Amino acid sequence: MAFVDLHLHSRFSDGTYEPEELAAQARRCELAAIALTDHDSVEGCPGTAQACAAAGIEFIAGTELTAEQDGNEVHILGYCMDTQNSRLLTQIARFQAVRQDRIREMVARLNRIRVPLSADAVFALANCRAPGRPHVARALVAAGLCASLDEAFERFLKKNRPAWVPKFKMSGEEALDLIHQAGGVAVMAHPGLNRTDQVIPRLVEAGMDGIECFHTKHSTATTEHYLELADQFHLLVTGGSDCHGLNKGKPLIGTVKVPYQHLELLKARAAEIRAAATPHPSS
Ligand code: AMP
Ligand code: ZN
Ligand code: FE
Ligand code: FE
């Protein structure tokens, strides 16, 4: 039986792996295919496609867009998009700028409470266009200002802690549209993590294609629940580890077993979306 991992981060967002390391890890786990889903970025896709081709692993271009639906944060995964699509790239650049401004504001808040971190230290460590709170946490640890990433989140970065800054987000509908117009398939990420089932009917109405049922942080019961919802709403089923690199000394990649069949259906949907977007020759 062939398995896939459709939720992976690289150093182009808040993961730590280079494309070559991701491909090597996928090979070690004997995965048939992987998708790269960096937060608000597709920058790592070309390099990872190349590394996967060299390792004999199928590669699916992806992203994970941070969105907000009816006041709830939702993450929308996009798959099989044209990563050169100009509207996609323009919007991604806009949300990357929002992320960079937010880092500066978080650092300003830290400085106000006499935590002497510099924004440049965070940007140097992040070394990517889509920096986030994990990079601030790593910079705090690197500067000796916190003993661990957990401490950084607990003391400063969690919602309503002193350095937390709300983030301007696109709406769920905008995220779906952005992915669709780039020829991609749109899937709600880790619904069990956000506990936002109430937004699902609205997103389905807006054209959402699938739901991530298999995820590291979903219990068996949670996975069953979302498999039932997928059935009820006629949604594609996806899954992945949400690996960001080493986690307590081990990578999560390959720990969530998603049968290849789900990727087959996802690719078929992507082909339909592209066919619908291409003007018919006789029309
Ligand atoms: P951001 O997009 O900048 O708000 O950062 C969100 C990321 O921070 C998530 O993808 C998680 O990986 C990470 N994160 C959020 N909360 C915590 C926490 N309490 N401890 C460790 N990591 C967290
Ligand atoms: Zn992340
Ligand atoms: Fe997420
Ligand atoms: Fe993720």
mmCIF file of C-alpha atoms and ligand atoms in Angstrom:
data_model
loop_
_atom_site.group_PDB
_atom_site.id
_atom_site.type_symbol
_atom_site.label_atom_id
_atom_site.label_comp_id
_atom_site.label_asym_id
_atom_site.label_seq_id
_atom_site.Cartn_x
_atom_site.Cartn_y
_atom_site.Cartn_z
ATOM 1 C CA MET A 1 0.000 0.000 0.000
ATOM 2 C CA ALA A 2 1.305 3.478 -0.934
ATOM 3 C CA PHE A 3 1.097 6.390 1.496
ATOM 4 C CA VAL A 4 1.374 10.164 1.151
ATOM 5 C CA ASP A 5 1.997 13.121 3.473
ATOM 6 C CA LEU A 6 0.137 16.216 2.270
ATOM 7 C CA HIS A 7 1.005 18.702 5.018
ATOM 8 C CA LEU A 8 4.665 19.671 5.390
ATOM 9 C CA HIS A 9 6.519 22.897 6.199
ATOM 10 C CA SER A 10 10.034 23.872 5.154
ATOM 11 C CA ARG A 11 12.453 26.652 6.025
ATOM 12 C CA PHE A 12 10.547 28.849 3.543
ATOM 13 C CA SER A 13 8.045 29.351 6.394
ATOM 14 C CA ASP A 14 8.397 28.136 9.985
ATOM 15 C CA GLY A 15 9.773 24.664 9.253
ATOM 16 C CA THR A 16 13.477 23.910 9.491
ATOM 17 C CA TYR A 17 14.103 21.496 6.595
ATOM 18 C CA GLU A 18 15.663 22.467 3.287
ATOM 19 C CA PRO A 19 13.934 20.955 0.213
ATOM 20 C CA GLU A 20 16.625 18.258 -0.092
ATOM 21 C CA GLU A 21 16.129 17.213 3.543
ATOM 22 C CA LEU A 22 12.363 16.946 3.037
ATOM 23 C CA ALA A 23 12.860 14.723 0.007
ATOM 24 C CA ALA A 24 15.381 12.587 1.923
ATOM 25 C CA GLN A 25 12.970 12.235 4.857
ATOM 26 C CA ALA A 26 10.124 11.312 2.504
ATOM 27 C CA ARG A 27 12.329 8.632 1.004
ATOM 28 C CA ARG A 28 13.289 7.305 4.431
ATOM 29 C CA CYS A 29 9.558 7.022 5.269
ATOM 30 C CA GLU A 30 8.932 5.314 1.908
ATOM 31 C CA LEU A 31 6.266 7.865 1.005
ATOM 32 C CA ALA A 32 4.935 7.755 -2.555
ATOM 33 C CA ALA A 33 4.172 11.487 -2.634
ATOM 34 C CA ILE A 34 4.499 14.608 -0.507
ATOM 35 C CA ALA A 35 3.029 18.107 -0.648
ATOM 36 C CA LEU A 36 4.816 21.212 0.613
ATOM 37 C CA THR A 37 2.346 23.516 2.406
ATOM 38 C CA ASP A 38 4.298 26.456 3.790
ATOM 39 C CA HIS A 39 2.331 29.233 5.524
ATOM 40 C CA ASP A 40 1.465 32.023 3.056
ATOM 41 C CA SER A 41 4.230 30.931 0.676
ATOM 42 C CA VAL A 42 4.907 28.803 -2.400
ATOM 43 C CA GLU A 43 8.565 29.799 -2.568
ATOM 44 C CA GLY A 44 9.897 26.378 -1.573
ATOM 45 C CA CYS A 45 7.874 24.510 -4.213
ATOM 46 C CA PRO A 46 10.263 24.616 -7.209
ATOM 47 C CA GLY A 47 13.254 23.448 -5.144
ATOM 48 C CA THR A 48 11.281 20.710 -3.410
ATOM 49 C CA ALA A 49 9.852 19.548 -6.758
ATOM 50 C CA GLN A 50 13.398 19.180 -8.035
ATOM 51 C CA ALA A 51 14.637 17.385 -4.916
ATOM 52 C CA CYS A 52 11.652 15.008 -5.011
ATOM 53 C CA ALA A 53 12.164 14.265 -8.713
ATOM 54 C CA ALA A 54 15.778 13.308 -7.952
ATOM 55 C CA ALA A 55 14.598 11.066 -5.088
ATOM 56 C CA GLY A 56 11.841 9.404 -7.151
ATOM 57 C CA ILE A 57 8.999 10.860 -5.068
ATOM 58 C CA GLU A 58 5.901 12.493 -6.510
ATOM 59 C CA PHE A 59 5.628 16.162 -5.518
ATOM 60 C CA ILE A 60 2.474 18.236 -5.099
ATOM 61 C CA ALA A 61 2.827 22.027 -4.935
ATOM 62 C CA GLY A 62 0.864 23.464 -2.023
ATOM 63 C CA THR A 63 0.444 26.249 0.503
ATOM 64 C CA GLU A 64 -1.361 26.881 3.803
ATOM 65 C CA LEU A 65 -3.147 30.228 3.808
ATOM 66 C CA THR A 66 -4.055 31.846 7.119
ATOM 67 C CA ALA A 67 -7.637 33.061 6.877
ATOM 68 C CA GLU A 68 -10.534 34.152 9.056
ATOM 69 C CA GLN A 69 -14.113 33.078 8.722
ATOM 70 C CA ASP A 70 -16.836 34.644 10.881
ATOM 71 C CA GLY A 71 -14.265 35.586 13.515
ATOM 72 C CA ASN A 72 -12.546 32.182 13.570
ATOM 73 C CA GLU A 73 -8.998 31.562 12.370
ATOM 74 C CA VAL A 74 -9.013 28.874 9.704
ATOM 75 C CA HIS A 75 -6.093 27.529 7.709
ATOM 76 C CA ILE A 76 -6.843 26.763 4.080
ATOM 77 C CA LEU A 77 -4.557 24.336 2.262
ATOM 78 C CA GLY A 78 -4.135 24.789 -1.490
ATOM 79 C CA TYR A 79 -2.907 21.974 -3.721
ATOM 80 C CA CYS A 80 -1.798 21.654 -7.355
ATOM 81 C CA MET A 81 -1.963 25.414 -8.022
ATOM 82 C CA ASP A 82 0.072 27.121 -10.706
ATOM 83 C CA THR A 83 2.756 28.529 -8.397
ATOM 84 C CA GLN A 84 3.525 31.258 -10.975
ATOM 85 C CA ASN A 85 -0.080 32.536 -11.000
ATOM 86 C CA SER A 86 0.204 36.312 -10.767
ATOM 87 C CA ARG A 87 -2.802 36.976 -8.527
ATOM 88 C CA LEU A 88 -1.708 34.240 -6.158
ATOM 89 C CA LEU A 89 1.810 35.689 -5.975
ATOM 90 C CA THR A 90 0.556 39.264 -5.517
ATOM 91 C CA GLN A 91 -1.749 38.293 -2.658
ATOM 92 C CA ILE A 92 0.869 36.084 -1.019
ATOM 93 C CA ALA A 93 3.339 39.000 -1.137
ATOM 94 C CA ARG A 94 0.727 41.185 0.537
ATOM 95 C CA PHE A 95 0.213 38.729 3.396
ATOM 96 C CA GLN A 96 3.959 38.197 3.748
ATOM 97 C CA ALA A 97 4.303 41.979 4.254
ATOM 98 C CA VAL A 98 1.598 41.736 6.942
ATOM 99 C CA ARG A 99 3.648 38.998 8.642
ATOM 100 C CA GLN A 100 6.836 41.101 8.509
ATOM 101 C CA ASP A 101 5.080 44.163 9.962
ATOM 102 C CA ARG A 102 3.640 41.978 12.690
ATOM 103 C CA ILE A 103 7.134 40.760 13.655
ATOM 104 C CA ARG A 104 8.240 44.408 14.051
ATOM 105 C CA GLU A 105 5.205 45.131 16.228
ATOM 106 C CA MET A 106 5.781 42.028 18.393
ATOM 107 C CA VAL A 107 9.412 43.058 18.905
ATOM 108 C CA ALA A 108 8.337 46.634 19.777
ATOM 109 C CA ARG A 109 5.994 45.206 22.418
ATOM 110 C CA LEU A 110 8.780 43.020 23.805
ATOM 111 C CA ASN A 111 11.089 46.042 23.972
ATOM 112 C CA ARG A 112 8.403 48.007 25.851
ATOM 113 C CA ILE A 113 8.510 45.380 28.598
ATOM 114 C CA ARG A 114 12.320 45.489 28.504
ATOM 115 C CA VAL A 115 12.960 42.298 26.592
ATOM 116 C CA PRO A 116 15.912 43.400 24.434
ATOM 117 C CA LEU A 117 15.257 41.522 21.177
ATOM 118 C CA SER A 118 15.786 43.166 17.782
ATOM 119 C CA ALA A 119 13.596 42.695 14.728
ATOM 120 C CA ASP A 120 16.761 42.178 12.669
ATOM 121 C CA ALA A 121 17.705 39.218 14.862
ATOM 122 C CA VAL A 122 14.285 37.637 14.151
ATOM 123 C CA PHE A 123 14.517 38.312 10.398
ATOM 124 C CA ALA A 124 18.078 36.973 10.224
ATOM 125 C CA LEU A 125 17.037 33.786 11.997
ATOM 126 C CA ALA A 126 13.828 33.389 9.987
ATOM 127 C CA ASN A 127 15.625 33.983 6.651
ATOM 128 C CA CYS A 128 12.288 33.693 4.806
ATOM 129 C CA ARG A 129 9.507 35.933 3.500
ATOM 130 C CA ALA A 130 6.783 34.460 5.705
ATOM 131 C CA PRO A 131 8.060 34.859 9.289
ATOM 132 C CA GLY A 132 5.807 34.048 12.225
ATOM 133 C CA ARG A 133 5.667 33.646 15.971
ATOM 134 C CA PRO A 134 7.785 30.461 15.962
ATOM 135 C CA HIS A 135 10.673 32.548 14.591
ATOM 136 C CA VAL A 136 10.266 35.120 17.383
ATOM 137 C CA ALA A 137 10.257 32.235 19.872
ATOM 138 C CA ARG A 138 13.443 30.761 18.369
ATOM 139 C CA ALA A 139 15.129 34.187 18.399
ATOM 140 C CA LEU A 140 14.195 34.644 22.081
ATOM 141 C CA VAL A 141 15.790 31.290 22.895
ATOM 142 C CA ALA A 142 18.864 31.995 20.711
ATOM 143 C CA ALA A 143 19.375 35.328 22.527
ATOM 144 C CA GLY A 144 19.171 33.590 25.898
ATOM 145 C CA LEU A 145 16.007 35.524 26.786
ATOM 146 C CA CYS A 146 13.884 32.381 27.151
ATOM 147 C CA ALA A 147 14.913 28.857 28.087
ATOM 148 C CA SER A 148 12.566 27.136 25.598
ATOM 149 C CA LEU A 149 10.117 27.723 22.782
ATOM 150 C CA ASP A 150 7.279 26.751 25.126
ATOM 151 C CA GLU A 151 8.397 29.382 27.620
ATOM 152 C CA ALA A 152 8.515 32.016 24.842
ATOM 153 C CA PHE A 153 4.918 31.253 23.833
ATOM 154 C CA GLU A 154 3.666 30.976 27.420
ATOM 155 C CA ARG A 155 5.272 34.202 28.638
ATOM 156 C CA PHE A 156 5.049 36.418 25.568
ATOM 157 C CA LEU A 157 3.548 35.122 22.342
ATOM 158 C CA LYS A 158 0.307 33.272 23.064
ATOM 159 C CA LYS A 159 -2.952 35.077 22.417
ATOM 160 C CA ASN A 160 -3.414 37.901 24.937
ATOM 161 C CA ARG A 161 0.161 37.650 26.254
ATOM 162 C CA PRO A 162 2.222 40.906 26.232
ATOM 163 C CA ALA A 163 3.854 40.502 22.795
ATOM 164 C CA TRP A 164 0.882 38.952 21.011
ATOM 165 C CA VAL A 165 -0.299 40.969 18.037
ATOM 166 C CA PRO A 166 -3.477 40.150 16.107
ATOM 167 C CA LYS A 167 -2.908 39.380 12.444
ATOM 168 C CA PHE A 168 -4.850 40.842 9.544
ATOM 169 C CA LYS A 169 -6.171 37.883 7.563
ATOM 170 C CA MET A 170 -7.956 37.252 4.305
ATOM 171 C CA SER A 171 -11.438 35.760 4.585
ATOM 172 C CA GLY A 172 -11.981 32.046 4.089
ATOM 173 C CA GLU A 173 -13.887 32.790 0.867
ATOM 174 C CA GLU A 174 -10.982 34.883 -0.447
ATOM 175 C CA ALA A 175 -8.553 32.050 0.310
ATOM 176 C CA LEU A 176 -10.742 29.535 -1.569
ATOM 177 C CA ASP A 177 -11.064 31.885 -4.530
ATOM 178 C CA LEU A 178 -7.338 32.645 -4.619
ATOM 179 C CA ILE A 179 -6.505 28.932 -4.756
ATOM 180 C CA HIS A 180 -9.224 28.106 -7.288
ATOM 181 C CA GLN A 181 -8.315 30.902 -9.708
ATOM 182 C CA ALA A 182 -4.724 29.564 -9.624
ATOM 183 C CA GLY A 183 -6.048 26.152 -10.698
ATOM 184 C CA GLY A 184 -5.744 24.593 -7.234
ATOM 185 C CA VAL A 185 -7.844 22.508 -4.867
ATOM 186 C CA ALA A 186 -8.847 24.131 -1.533
ATOM 187 C CA VAL A 187 -8.950 22.108 1.679
ATOM 188 C CA MET A 188 -9.633 23.084 5.299
ATOM 189 C CA ALA A 189 -6.579 22.272 7.442
ATOM 190 C CA HIS A 190 -6.741 20.484 10.824
ATOM 191 C CA PRO A 191 -10.388 21.338 11.642
ATOM 192 C CA GLY A 192 -10.032 19.473 14.935
ATOM 193 C CA LEU A 193 -7.366 21.930 16.075
ATOM 194 C CA ASN A 194 -9.370 25.065 15.465
ATOM 195 C CA ARG A 195 -12.708 23.574 16.633
ATOM 196 C CA THR A 196 -14.591 25.636 14.119
ATOM 197 C CA ASP A 197 -17.111 23.172 12.676
ATOM 198 C CA GLN A 198 -19.669 25.972 12.477
ATOM 199 C CA VAL A 199 -17.819 27.582 9.542
ATOM 200 C CA ILE A 200 -17.759 24.394 7.454
ATOM 201 C CA PRO A 201 -21.213 24.730 5.789
ATOM 202 C CA ARG A 202 -20.398 28.300 4.731
ATOM 203 C CA LEU A 203 -17.034 27.286 3.263
ATOM 204 C CA VAL A 204 -18.620 24.326 1.467
ATOM 205 C CA GLU A 205 -21.132 26.738 -0.039
ATOM 206 C CA ALA A 206 -18.213 28.929 -1.145
ATOM 207 C CA GLY A 207 -16.706 25.983 -3.005
ATOM 208 C CA MET A 208 -14.306 24.340 -0.555
ATOM 209 C CA ASP A 209 -13.199 21.016 -2.034
ATOM 210 C CA GLY A 210 -11.962 19.030 0.922
ATOM 211 C CA ILE A 211 -11.185 18.649 4.574
ATOM 212 C CA GLU A 212 -8.032 17.429 6.315
ATOM 213 C CA CYS A 213 -9.252 14.434 8.300
ATOM 214 C CA PHE A 214 -5.888 12.853 9.111
ATOM 215 C CA HIS A 215 -3.559 15.063 11.163
ATOM 216 C CA THR A 216 -0.963 14.548 13.909
ATOM 217 C CA LYS A 217 -3.159 16.349 16.436
ATOM 218 C CA HIS A 218 -6.409 14.563 15.534
ATOM 219 C CA SER A 219 -7.403 11.682 17.790
ATOM 220 C CA THR A 220 -8.976 8.603 16.181
ATOM 221 C CA ALA A 221 -12.394 9.908 17.256
ATOM 222 C CA THR A 222 -11.681 13.333 15.725
ATOM 223 C CA THR A 223 -10.577 11.741 12.463
ATOM 224 C CA GLU A 224 -13.760 9.623 12.409
ATOM 225 C CA HIS A 225 -15.858 12.726 13.033
ATOM 226 C CA TYR A 226 -14.338 14.590 10.080
ATOM 227 C CA LEU A 227 -14.529 11.546 7.819
ATOM 228 C CA GLU A 228 -18.272 11.569 8.531
ATOM 229 C CA LEU A 229 -18.493 15.291 7.761
ATOM 230 C CA ALA A 230 -16.538 14.755 4.531
ATOM 231 C CA ASP A 231 -19.065 12.122 3.557
ATOM 232 C CA GLN A 232 -22.022 14.307 4.505
ATOM 233 C CA PHE A 233 -20.752 17.350 2.566
ATOM 234 C CA HIS A 234 -19.219 15.337 -0.314
ATOM 235 C CA LEU A 235 -15.737 16.644 0.424
ATOM 236 C CA LEU A 236 -12.360 15.242 -0.543
ATOM 237 C CA VAL A 237 -10.381 13.730 2.321
ATOM 238 C CA THR A 238 -6.740 14.713 2.880
ATOM 239 C CA GLY A 239 -4.178 14.352 5.614
ATOM 240 C CA GLY A 240 -0.634 14.983 6.654
ATOM 241 C CA SER A 241 1.736 15.245 9.564
ATOM 242 C CA ASP A 242 2.156 19.074 9.645
ATOM 243 C CA CYS A 243 5.861 18.366 10.160
ATOM 244 C CA HIS A 244 7.948 21.483 10.864
ATOM 245 C CA GLY A 245 11.280 19.650 11.240
ATOM 246 C CA LEU A 246 12.444 17.902 14.386
ATOM 247 C CA ASN A 247 9.812 17.578 17.110
ATOM 248 C CA LYS A 248 11.272 16.364 20.407
ATOM 249 C CA GLY A 249 14.202 14.962 18.460
ATOM 250 C CA LYS A 250 12.140 13.229 15.762
ATOM 251 C CA PRO A 251 10.422 14.491 12.629
ATOM 252 C CA LEU A 252 6.647 13.999 12.311
ATOM 253 C CA ILE A 253 6.820 13.349 8.568
ATOM 254 C CA GLY A 254 5.331 9.983 7.663
ATOM 255 C CA THR A 255 3.699 9.445 11.086
ATOM 256 C CA VAL A 256 0.208 10.131 9.686
ATOM 257 C CA LYS A 257 -0.672 7.370 7.231
ATOM 258 C CA VAL A 258 -2.736 8.683 4.336
ATOM 259 C CA PRO A 259 -3.540 6.166 1.570
ATOM 260 C CA TYR A 260 -2.519 7.242 -1.950
ATOM 261 C CA GLN A 261 -6.144 6.890 -3.116
ATOM 262 C CA HIS A 262 -6.987 10.243 -1.491
ATOM 263 C CA LEU A 263 -4.310 11.990 -3.551
ATOM 264 C CA GLU A 264 -5.656 10.331 -6.688
ATOM 265 C CA LEU A 265 -9.084 11.916 -6.051
ATOM 266 C CA LEU A 266 -7.495 15.267 -5.220
ATOM 267 C CA LYS A 267 -5.566 15.298 -8.499
ATOM 268 C CA ALA A 268 -8.745 14.423 -10.402
ATOM 269 C CA ARG A 269 -10.459 17.440 -8.806
ATOM 270 C CA ALA A 270 -7.512 19.675 -9.741
ATOM 271 C CA ALA A 271 -7.834 18.515 -13.365
ATOM 272 C CA GLU A 272 -11.568 19.385 -13.280
ATOM 273 C CA ILE A 273 -10.851 22.853 -11.874
ATOM 274 C CA ARG A 274 -8.285 23.527 -14.570
ATOM 275 C CA ALA A 275 -10.564 22.202 -17.324
ATOM 276 C CA ALA A 276 -13.386 24.471 -16.123
ATOM 277 C CA ALA A 277 -11.041 27.483 -16.173
ATOM 278 C CA THR A 278 -9.770 26.820 -19.704
ATOM 279 C CA PRO A 279 -12.076 28.270 -22.375
ATOM 280 C CA HIS A 280 -13.576 25.487 -24.520
ATOM 281 C CA PRO A 281 -12.060 25.610 -28.068
ATOM 282 C CA SER A 282 -15.492 25.651 -29.773
ATOM 283 C CA SER A 283 -17.081 28.234 -27.493
HETATM 284 P P1 AMP B 1 1.656 32.753 13.497
HETATM 285 O O1 AMP B 1 1.216 32.327 12.137
HETATM 286 O O2 AMP B 1 2.793 33.717 13.449
HETATM 287 O O3 AMP B 1 0.536 33.249 14.368
HETATM 288 O O4 AMP B 1 2.272 31.450 14.216
HETATM 289 C C1 AMP B 1 1.465 30.308 14.324
HETATM 290 C C2 AMP B 1 2.349 29.103 14.516
HETATM 291 O O5 AMP B 1 2.925 29.141 15.805
HETATM 292 C C3 AMP B 1 1.542 27.805 14.435
HETATM 293 O O6 AMP B 1 1.611 27.244 13.155
HETATM 294 C C4 AMP B 1 2.220 26.905 15.442
HETATM 295 O O7 AMP B 1 3.165 26.097 14.754
HETATM 296 C C5 AMP B 1 2.967 27.842 16.369
HETATM 297 N N1 AMP B 1 2.338 27.936 17.699
HETATM 298 C C6 AMP B 1 1.168 28.522 18.014
HETATM 299 N N2 AMP B 1 0.917 28.446 19.328
HETATM 300 C C7 AMP B 1 1.976 27.801 19.881
HETATM 301 C C8 AMP B 1 2.328 27.409 21.216
HETATM 302 N N3 AMP B 1 1.538 27.679 22.270
HETATM 303 N N4 AMP B 1 3.496 26.738 21.398
HETATM 304 C C9 AMP B 1 4.303 26.472 20.335
HETATM 305 N N5 AMP B 1 4.020 26.805 19.063
HETATM 306 C C10 AMP B 1 2.873 27.469 18.822
HETATM 307 ZN ZN ZN B 2 3.681 26.406 11.109
HETATM 308 FE FE FE B 3 -2.085 25.262 10.339
HETATM 309 FE FE FE B 4 0.704 23.599 8.919
#
